[in-house]
Coordinates of C-alpha atoms in Angstrom, one line a residue:
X839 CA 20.6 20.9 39.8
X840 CA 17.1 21.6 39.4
X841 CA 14.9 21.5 42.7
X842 CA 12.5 19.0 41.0
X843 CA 15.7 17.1 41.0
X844 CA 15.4 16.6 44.9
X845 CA 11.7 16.7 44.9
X846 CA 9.9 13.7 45.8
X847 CA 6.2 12.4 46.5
X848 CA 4.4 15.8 47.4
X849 CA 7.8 17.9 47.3
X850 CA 10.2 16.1 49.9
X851 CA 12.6 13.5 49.2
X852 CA 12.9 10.4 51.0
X853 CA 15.8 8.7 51.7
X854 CA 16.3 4.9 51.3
X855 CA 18.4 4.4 54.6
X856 CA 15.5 6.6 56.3
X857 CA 13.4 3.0 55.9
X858 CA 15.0 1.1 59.1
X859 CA 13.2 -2.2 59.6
X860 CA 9.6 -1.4 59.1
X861 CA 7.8 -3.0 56.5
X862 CA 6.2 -0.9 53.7
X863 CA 5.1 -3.5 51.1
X864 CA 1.7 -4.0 51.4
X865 CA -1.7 -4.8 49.3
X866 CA -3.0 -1.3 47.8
X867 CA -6.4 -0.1 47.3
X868 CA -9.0 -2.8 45.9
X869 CA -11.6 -2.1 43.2
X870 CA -9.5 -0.8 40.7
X871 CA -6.6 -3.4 39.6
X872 CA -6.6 -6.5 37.8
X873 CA -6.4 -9.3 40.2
X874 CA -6.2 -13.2 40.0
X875 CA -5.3 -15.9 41.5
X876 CA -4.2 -19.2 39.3
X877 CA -5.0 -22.8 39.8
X878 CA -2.5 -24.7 42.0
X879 CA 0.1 -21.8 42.3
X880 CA 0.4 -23.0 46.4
X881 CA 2.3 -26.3 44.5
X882 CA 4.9 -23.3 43.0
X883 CA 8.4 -22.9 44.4
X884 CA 8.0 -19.0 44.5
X885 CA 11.5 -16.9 44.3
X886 CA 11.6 -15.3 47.8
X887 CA 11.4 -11.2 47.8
X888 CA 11.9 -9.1 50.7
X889 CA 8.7 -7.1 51.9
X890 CA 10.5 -4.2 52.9
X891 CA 12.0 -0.8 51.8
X892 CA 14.7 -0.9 54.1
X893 CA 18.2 -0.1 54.1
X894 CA 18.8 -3.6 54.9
X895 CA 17.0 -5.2 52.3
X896 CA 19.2 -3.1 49.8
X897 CA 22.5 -3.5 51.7
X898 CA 21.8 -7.4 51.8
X899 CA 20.6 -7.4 47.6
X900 CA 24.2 -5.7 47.0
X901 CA 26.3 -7.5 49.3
X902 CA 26.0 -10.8 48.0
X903 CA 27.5 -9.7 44.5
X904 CA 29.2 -6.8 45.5
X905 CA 31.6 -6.2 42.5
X906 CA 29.1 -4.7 40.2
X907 CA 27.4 -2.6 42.2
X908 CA 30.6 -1.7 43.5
X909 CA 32.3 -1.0 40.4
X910 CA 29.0 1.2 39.2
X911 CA 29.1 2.9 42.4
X912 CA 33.6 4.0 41.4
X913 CA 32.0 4.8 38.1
X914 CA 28.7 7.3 39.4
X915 CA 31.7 8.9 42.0
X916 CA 34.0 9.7 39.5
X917 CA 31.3 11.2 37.3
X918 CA 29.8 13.5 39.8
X919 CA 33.7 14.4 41.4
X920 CA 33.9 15.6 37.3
X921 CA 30.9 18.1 38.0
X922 CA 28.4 15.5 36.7
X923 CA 24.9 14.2 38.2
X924 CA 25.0 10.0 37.8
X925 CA 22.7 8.1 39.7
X926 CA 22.0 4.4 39.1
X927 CA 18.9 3.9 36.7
X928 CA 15.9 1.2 36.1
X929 CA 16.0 -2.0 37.3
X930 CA 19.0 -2.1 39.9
X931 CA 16.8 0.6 42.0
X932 CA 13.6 -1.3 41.6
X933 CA 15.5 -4.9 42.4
X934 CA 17.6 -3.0 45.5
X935 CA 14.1 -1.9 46.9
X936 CA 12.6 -5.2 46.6
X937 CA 15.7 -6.9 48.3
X938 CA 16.7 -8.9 45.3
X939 CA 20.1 -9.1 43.7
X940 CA 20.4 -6.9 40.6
X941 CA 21.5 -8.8 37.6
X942 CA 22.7 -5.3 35.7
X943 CA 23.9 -1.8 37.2
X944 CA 22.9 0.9 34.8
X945 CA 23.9 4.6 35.1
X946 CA 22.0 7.8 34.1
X947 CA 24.3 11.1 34.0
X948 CA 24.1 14.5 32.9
X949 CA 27.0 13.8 31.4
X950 CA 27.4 13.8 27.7
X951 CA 29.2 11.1 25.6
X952 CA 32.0 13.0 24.9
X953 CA 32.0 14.1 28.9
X954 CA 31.8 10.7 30.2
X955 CA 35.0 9.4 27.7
X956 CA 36.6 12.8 29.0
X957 CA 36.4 11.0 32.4
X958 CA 36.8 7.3 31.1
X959 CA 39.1 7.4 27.9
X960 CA 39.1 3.9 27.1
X961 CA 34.8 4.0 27.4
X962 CA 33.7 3.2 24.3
X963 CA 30.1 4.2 22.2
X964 CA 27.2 0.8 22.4
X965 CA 24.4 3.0 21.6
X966 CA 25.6 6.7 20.4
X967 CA 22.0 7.3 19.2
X968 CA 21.2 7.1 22.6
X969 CA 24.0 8.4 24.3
X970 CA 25.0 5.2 26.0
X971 CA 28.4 4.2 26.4
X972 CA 30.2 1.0 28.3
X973 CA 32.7 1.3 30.5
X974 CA 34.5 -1.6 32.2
X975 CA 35.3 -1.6 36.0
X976 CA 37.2 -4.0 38.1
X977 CA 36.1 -6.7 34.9
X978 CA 32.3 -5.6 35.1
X979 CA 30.6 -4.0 31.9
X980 CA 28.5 -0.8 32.9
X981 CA 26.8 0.9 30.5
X982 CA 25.8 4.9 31.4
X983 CA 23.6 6.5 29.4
X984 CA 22.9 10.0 28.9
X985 CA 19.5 11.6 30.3
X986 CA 17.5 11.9 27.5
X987 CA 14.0 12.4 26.1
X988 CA 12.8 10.8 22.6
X989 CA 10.8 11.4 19.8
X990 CA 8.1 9.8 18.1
X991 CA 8.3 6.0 17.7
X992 CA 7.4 5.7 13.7
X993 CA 8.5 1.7 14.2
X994 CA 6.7 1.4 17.7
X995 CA 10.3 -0.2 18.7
X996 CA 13.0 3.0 18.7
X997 CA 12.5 6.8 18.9
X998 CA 12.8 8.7 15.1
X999 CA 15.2 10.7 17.3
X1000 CA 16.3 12.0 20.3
X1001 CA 17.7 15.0 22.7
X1002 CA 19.8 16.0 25.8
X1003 CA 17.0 16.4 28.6
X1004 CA 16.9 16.7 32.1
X1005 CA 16.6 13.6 34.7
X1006 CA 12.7 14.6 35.2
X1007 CA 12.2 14.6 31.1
X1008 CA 14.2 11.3 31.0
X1009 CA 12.6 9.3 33.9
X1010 CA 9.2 10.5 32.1
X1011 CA 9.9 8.3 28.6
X1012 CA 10.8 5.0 30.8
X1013 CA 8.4 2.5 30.4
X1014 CA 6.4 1.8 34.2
X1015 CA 7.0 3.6 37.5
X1016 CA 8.9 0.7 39.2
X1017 CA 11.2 1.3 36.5
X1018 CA 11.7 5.2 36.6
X1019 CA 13.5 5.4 39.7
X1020 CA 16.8 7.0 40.2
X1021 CA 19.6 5.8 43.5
X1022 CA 22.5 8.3 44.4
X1023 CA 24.9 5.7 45.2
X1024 CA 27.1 8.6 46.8
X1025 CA 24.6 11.0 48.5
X1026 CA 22.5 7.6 49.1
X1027 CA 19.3 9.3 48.4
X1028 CA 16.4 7.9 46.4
X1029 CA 15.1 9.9 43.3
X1030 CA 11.4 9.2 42.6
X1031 CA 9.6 11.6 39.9
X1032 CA 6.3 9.2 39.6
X1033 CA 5.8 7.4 42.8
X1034 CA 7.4 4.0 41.3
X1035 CA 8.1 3.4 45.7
X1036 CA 4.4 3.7 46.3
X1037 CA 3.6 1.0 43.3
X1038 CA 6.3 -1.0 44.8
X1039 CA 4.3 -0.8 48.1
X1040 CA 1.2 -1.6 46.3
X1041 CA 2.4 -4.2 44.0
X1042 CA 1.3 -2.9 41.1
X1043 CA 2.5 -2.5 37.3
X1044 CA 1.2 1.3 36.1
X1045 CA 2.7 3.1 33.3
X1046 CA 4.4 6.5 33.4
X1047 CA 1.9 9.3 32.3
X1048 CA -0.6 8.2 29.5
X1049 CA -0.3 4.2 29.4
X1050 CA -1.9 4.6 25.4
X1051 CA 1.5 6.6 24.7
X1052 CA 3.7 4.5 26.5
X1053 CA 2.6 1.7 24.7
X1054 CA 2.3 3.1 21.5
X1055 CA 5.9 3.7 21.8
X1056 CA 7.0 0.3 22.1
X1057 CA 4.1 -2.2 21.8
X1058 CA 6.9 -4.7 23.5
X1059 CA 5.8 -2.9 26.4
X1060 CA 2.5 -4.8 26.8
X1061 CA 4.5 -8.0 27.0
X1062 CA 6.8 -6.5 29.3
X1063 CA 3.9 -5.7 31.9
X1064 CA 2.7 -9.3 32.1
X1065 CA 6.8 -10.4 32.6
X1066 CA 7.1 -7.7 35.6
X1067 CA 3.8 -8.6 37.3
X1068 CA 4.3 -12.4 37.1
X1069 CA 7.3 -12.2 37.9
X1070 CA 7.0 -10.5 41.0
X1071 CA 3.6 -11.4 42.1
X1072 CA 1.7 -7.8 41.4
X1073 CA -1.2 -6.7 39.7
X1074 CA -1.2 -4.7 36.7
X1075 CA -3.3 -1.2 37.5
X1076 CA -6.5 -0.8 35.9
X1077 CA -5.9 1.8 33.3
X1078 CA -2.5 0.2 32.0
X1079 CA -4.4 -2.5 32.2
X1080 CA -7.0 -1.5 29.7
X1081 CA -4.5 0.4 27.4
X1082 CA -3.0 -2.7 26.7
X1083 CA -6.3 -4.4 26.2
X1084 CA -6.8 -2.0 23.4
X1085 CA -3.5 -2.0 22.1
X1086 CA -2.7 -5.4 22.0
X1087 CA -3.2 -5.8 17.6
X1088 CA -0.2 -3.5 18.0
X1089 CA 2.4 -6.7 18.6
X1090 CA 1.4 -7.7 15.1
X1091 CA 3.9 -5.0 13.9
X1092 CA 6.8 -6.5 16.3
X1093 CA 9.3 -9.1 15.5
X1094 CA 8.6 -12.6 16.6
X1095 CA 11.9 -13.0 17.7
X1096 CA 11.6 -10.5 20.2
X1097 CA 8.0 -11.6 20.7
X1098 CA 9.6 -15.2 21.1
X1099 CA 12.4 -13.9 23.9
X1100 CA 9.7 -12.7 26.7
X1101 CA 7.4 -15.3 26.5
X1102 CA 11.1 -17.7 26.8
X1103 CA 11.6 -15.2 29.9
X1104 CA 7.8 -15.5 31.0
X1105 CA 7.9 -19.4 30.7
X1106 CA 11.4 -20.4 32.2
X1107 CA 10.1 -17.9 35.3
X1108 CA 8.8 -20.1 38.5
X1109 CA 5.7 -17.6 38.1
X1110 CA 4.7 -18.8 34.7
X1111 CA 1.4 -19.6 35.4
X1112 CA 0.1 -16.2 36.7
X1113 CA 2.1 -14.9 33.5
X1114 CA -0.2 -17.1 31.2
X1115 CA -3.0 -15.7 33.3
X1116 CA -2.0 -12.4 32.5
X1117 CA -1.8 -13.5 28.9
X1118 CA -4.9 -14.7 28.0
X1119 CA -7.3 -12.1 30.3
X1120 CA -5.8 -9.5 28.5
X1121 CA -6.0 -11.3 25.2
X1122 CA -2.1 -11.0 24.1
X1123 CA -2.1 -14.8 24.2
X1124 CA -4.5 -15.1 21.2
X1125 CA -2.2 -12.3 19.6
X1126 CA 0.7 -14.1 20.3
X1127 CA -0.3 -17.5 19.2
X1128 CA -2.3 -17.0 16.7
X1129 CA -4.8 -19.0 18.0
X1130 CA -7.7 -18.6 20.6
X1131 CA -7.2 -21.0 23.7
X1132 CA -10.1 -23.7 24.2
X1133 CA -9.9 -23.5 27.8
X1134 CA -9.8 -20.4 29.4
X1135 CA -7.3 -19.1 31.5
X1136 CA -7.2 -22.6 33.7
X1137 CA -3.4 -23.2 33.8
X1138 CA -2.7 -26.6 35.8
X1139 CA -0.4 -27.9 33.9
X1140 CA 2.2 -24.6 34.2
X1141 CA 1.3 -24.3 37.7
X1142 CA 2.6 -28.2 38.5
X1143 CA 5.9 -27.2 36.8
X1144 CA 8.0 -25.9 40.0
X1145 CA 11.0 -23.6 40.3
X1146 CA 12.8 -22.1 37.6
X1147 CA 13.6 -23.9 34.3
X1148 CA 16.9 -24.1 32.3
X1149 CA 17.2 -22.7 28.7
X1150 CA 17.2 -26.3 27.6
X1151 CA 13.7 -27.2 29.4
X1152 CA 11.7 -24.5 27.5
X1153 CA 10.1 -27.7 25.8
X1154 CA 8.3 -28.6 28.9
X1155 CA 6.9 -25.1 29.8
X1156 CA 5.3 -24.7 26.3
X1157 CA 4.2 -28.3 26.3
X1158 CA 2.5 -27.3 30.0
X1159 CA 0.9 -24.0 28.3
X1160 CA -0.6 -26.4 25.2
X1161 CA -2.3 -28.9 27.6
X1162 CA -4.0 -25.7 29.2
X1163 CA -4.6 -23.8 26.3
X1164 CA -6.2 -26.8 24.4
X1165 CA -6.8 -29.8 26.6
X1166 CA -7.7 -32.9 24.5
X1167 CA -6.7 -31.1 21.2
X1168 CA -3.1 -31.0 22.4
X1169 CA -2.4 -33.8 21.3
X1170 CA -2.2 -32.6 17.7
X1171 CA 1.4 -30.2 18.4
X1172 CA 1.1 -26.8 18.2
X1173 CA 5.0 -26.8 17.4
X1174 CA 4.9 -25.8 14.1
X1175 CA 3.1 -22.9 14.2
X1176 CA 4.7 -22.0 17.4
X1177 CA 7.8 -22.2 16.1
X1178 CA 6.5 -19.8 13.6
X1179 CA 5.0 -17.3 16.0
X1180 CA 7.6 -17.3 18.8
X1181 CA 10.8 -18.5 16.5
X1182 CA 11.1 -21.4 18.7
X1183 CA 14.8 -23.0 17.7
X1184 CA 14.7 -26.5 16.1
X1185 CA 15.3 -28.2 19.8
X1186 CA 12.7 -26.7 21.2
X1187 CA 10.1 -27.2 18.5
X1188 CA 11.1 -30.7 18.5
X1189 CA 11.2 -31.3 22.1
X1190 CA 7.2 -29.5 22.4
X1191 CA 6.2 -32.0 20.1
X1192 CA 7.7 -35.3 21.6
X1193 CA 6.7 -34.2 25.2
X1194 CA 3.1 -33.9 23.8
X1195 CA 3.8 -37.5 21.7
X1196 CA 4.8 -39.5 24.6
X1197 CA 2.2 -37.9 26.7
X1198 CA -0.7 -39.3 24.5
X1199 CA 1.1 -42.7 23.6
X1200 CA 1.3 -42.8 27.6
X1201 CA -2.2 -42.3 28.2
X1202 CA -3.7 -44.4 25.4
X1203 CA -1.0 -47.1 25.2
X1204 CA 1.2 -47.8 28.3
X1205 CA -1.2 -50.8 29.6
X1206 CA -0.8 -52.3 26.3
X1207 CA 2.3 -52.1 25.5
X1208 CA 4.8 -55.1 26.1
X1209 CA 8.0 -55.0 28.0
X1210 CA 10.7 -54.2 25.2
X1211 CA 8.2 -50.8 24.1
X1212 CA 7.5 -49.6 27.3
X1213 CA 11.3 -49.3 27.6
X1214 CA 12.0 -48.0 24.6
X1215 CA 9.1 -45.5 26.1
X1216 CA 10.9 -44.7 29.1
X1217 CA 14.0 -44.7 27.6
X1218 CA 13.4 -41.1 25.5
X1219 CA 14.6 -37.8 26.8
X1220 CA 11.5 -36.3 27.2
X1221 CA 9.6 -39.4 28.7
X1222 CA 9.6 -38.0 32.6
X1223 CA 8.6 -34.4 31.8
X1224 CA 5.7 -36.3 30.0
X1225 CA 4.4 -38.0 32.4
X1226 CA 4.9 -35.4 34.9
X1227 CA 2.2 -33.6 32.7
X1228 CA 0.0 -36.9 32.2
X1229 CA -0.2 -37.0 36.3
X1230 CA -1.6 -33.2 36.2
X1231 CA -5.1 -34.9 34.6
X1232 CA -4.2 -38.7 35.2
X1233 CA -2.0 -38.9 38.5
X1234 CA -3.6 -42.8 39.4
X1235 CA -2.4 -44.0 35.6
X1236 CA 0.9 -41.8 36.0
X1237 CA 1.7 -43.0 39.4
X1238 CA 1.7 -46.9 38.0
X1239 CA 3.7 -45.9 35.2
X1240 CA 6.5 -44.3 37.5
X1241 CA 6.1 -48.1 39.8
X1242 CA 6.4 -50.1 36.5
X1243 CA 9.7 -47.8 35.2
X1244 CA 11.2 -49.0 38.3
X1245 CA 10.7 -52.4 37.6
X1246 CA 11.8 -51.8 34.5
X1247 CA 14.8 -50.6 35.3
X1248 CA 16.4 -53.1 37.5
X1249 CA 17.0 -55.0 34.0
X1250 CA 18.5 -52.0 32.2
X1251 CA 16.1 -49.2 30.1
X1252 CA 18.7 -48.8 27.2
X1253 CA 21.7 -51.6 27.9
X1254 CA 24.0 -51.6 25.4
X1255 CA 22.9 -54.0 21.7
X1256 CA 24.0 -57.0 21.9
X1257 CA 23.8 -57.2 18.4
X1258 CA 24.8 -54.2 16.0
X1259 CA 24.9 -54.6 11.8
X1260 CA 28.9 -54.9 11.8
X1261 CA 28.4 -58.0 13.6
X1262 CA 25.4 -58.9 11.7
X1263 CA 27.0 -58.4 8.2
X1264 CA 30.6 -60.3 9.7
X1265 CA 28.3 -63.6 10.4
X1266 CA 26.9 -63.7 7.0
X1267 CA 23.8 -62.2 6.5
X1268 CA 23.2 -60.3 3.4
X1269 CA 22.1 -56.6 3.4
X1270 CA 18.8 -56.0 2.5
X1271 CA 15.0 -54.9 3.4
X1272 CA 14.7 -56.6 6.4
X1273 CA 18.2 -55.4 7.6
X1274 CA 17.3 -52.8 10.3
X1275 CA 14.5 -54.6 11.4
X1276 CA 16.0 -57.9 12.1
X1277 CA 18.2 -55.6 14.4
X1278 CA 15.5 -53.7 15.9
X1279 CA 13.6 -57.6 16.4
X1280 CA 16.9 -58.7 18.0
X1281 CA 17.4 -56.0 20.5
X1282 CA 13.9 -56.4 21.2
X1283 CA 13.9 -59.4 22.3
X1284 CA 17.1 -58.3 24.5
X1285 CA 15.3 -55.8 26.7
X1286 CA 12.4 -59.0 27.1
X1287 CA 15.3 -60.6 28.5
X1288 CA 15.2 -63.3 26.1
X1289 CA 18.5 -63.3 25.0
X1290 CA 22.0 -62.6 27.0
X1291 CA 24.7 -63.1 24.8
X1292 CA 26.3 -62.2 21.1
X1293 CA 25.8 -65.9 20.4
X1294 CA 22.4 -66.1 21.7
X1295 CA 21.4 -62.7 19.1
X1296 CA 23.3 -64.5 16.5
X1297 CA 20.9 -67.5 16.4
X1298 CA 18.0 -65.4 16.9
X1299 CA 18.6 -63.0 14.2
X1300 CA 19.0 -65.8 10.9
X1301 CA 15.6 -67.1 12.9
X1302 CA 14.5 -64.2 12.2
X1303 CA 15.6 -63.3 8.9
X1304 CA 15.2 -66.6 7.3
X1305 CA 11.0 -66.2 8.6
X1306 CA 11.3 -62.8 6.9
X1307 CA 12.3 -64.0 3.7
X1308 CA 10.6 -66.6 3.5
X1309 CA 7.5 -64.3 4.1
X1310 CA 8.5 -61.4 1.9

């Protein structure tokens, strides 16, 4: 093993389990990182994160899953007992620090792909570019990849090719320092080639080496910044920063649908206001969308939104960044050429657009409207994350709304027709032009409360029709 290998933050390594209760997370230098603070984030259910580089906040982050880590740990034994270095790699080491439960347990190893199915014969090839292979332990997938250093990135996505390196030459093409870490689940020692601990410490996002040729190897990496320091509440250092700054035209040569997934990751985040922050101060939001935003980098409406949001609620986070980005002119949807820049599926083009809809028919037209279309209103899907946004601007008007939908709803919102065209058509009346809306009339007048009955519809709807005809 090379000593560089061992050598760590002015040539000494430091050991995790050497951090025993003292707390090392703390604000860094001022003066030289981006910092903000967004409108109403005190409203935001934030994830909790341990402040500490403890042992304990890494024992308790993989003791509540266990299994995985576990099963990676089997895997990085059996790999070094086989004359092998394999340390876990990325995110797991930067989650374990930060006390939060890894999602994925990755392995770096010394080992080649034909080494590691020497070890593992049923491992099988997910990446053999890249030297990665997946092996399944005790039901978990792990992938372990080979340490490697790349080539140029013609496509600014993947390297034209790359080599066998060392573990210094692979933590140096990793994307940012919190990311470059290395943890030897067996020796339990922490490998650190580019201070990714201290930016931990100091909250902060900063590329490895030269930020302009990390990002020029994958402009998805500008994205990725704004995801990382939203997510965990850090700043992103000044230099990366202004790399990205110049850089951004380069996610005009990505795909949307990868453009599409982190801001989907960004928005369903309880941090996605500071992420939309992010966005527009470094101007990627304008790249993104297409579209320049007429109101700064104010994000109310995001920040009101609390917690984490399901897959199926994207809707309502985009429908939150819209009111910000564009106030008033929201109410023309942006869905269609969102869906266009951020392949948005059909659902969630369609449920941006009626969020915005109802808002607007909310604020314009609730007082107006009589019983039966106020609960039609309140009736749609999207009505409540509407006026959740109207009360961000309007919370008197929203407020009354939410005390006359309880009113409303001691009589039913959406009780069953009374009245539906097989019934219609069985007493007689013809099909026709008027057809749909003598229903419509009928079932009106049922959420008035001005009918009860099938027999009570009946009469109504020949009233109704026979007026119609006569009319038309």
């Amino acid at each position: 093993m090379p000593s560089s290998f061992s050598e760590v933050r002015s040539g000494r390594m430091r050991s995790l389990w050497k951090w025993r209760g003292s707390s090392v997370l703390k604000s860094g230098p001022s003066g030289s990182i981006m910092k903000f603070s967004s409108t109403g984030r005190k409203r935001m259910r934030l994830r909790p994160m341990r402040q500490s580089l403890c042992q304990e906040s890494w024992l308790m982050a993989i003791e509540r899953r266990g299994d995985p880590r576990n099963a990676a740990r089997d895997i990085a034994a059996m790999l070094q007992g086989a004359g092998h270095e394999a340390y876990f790699a990325g995110g797991c080491v930067r989650d374990g620090l930060l006390g939060l439960d890894a999602e994925d347990f990755d392995i770096a190893t010394s080992a080649t792909p034909d080494q590691v199915q020497d070890v593992f014969p049923r491992a099988r090839g997910v990446g053999e570019f890249f030297g990665v292979m997946l092996i399944y332990r005790n039901g978990w997938p792990i992938q372990v990849a080979t340490f490697r250093t790349e080539g140029p990135y013609s496509d600014h996505r993947r390297p034209d090719h790359v080599r066998i390196a060392t573990l210094e030459e692979d933590s140096a093409r990793r994307d940012f320092t919190i990311n470059g870490m290395y943890w030897d689940p067996v020796g339990e020692r922490l490998v650190d080639f580019h201070d990714g601990e201290g930016d931990l410490a100091r909250k902060r996002i900063r590329a490895i080496g030269q930020p302009r040729d990390r990002l020029e190897e994958d402009h998805l990496r500008m994205l990725r910044a704004v995801r990382f320091a939203s997510r965990f509440g850090f700043e992103i250092e000044d230099e990366t920063a202004a790399a990205i700054r110049n850089h951004r035209s380069g996610l005009d040569g990505i795909s949307r649908e990868r453009i599409g997934e982190e801001i989907r990751r960004m928005m369903l985040d309880p941090n996605r206001g500071d992420a939309a922050v992010f966005l527009e101060r470094l101007g990627l939001a304008e790249t993104v969308l297409g579209e320049s935003s007429k109101c700064g980098d104010d994000v109310k409406h995001l920040a009101s939104i609390e917690g984490r949001l399901e897959r199926s609620d994207y809707a309502i986070a985009l429908a939150a960044w819209a009111l910000d980005r564009d106030g008033a002119n929201a109410m023309v949807s942006p869905a269609p050429s969102w869906q266009d820049q951020l392949k948005l599926s059909n659902a969630d083009r369609d449920g941006l657009r009626e969020i915005l809809e109802i808002r607007t028919r909310l604020q314009s037209d609730w007082l107006k409207l009589g019983v039966a279309h106020r609960k039609r209103l309140a009736s749609l899907d999207w009505f409540e994350p509407a006026r959740h946004l109207l009360h961000v601007l309007a919370p008197g008007l929203a407020a009354n709304i939410a005390e006359d939908v309880e009113v409303l709803r001691r009589t039913g919102l959406a009780p069953p027709r009374l009245l539906g065209g097989a019934a219609l058509l069985e007493s007689g009346m013809p099909a026709g032009p008027h057809f749909s809306e003598v229903i419509e009339a009928v079932y009106d007048a049922q959420l008035e409360g001005r009918i009860e009955s099938l027999e009570e519809a009946l009469i109504l709807a020949k009233e109704i029709w026979q007026n119609s005809s006569r009319s038309g």
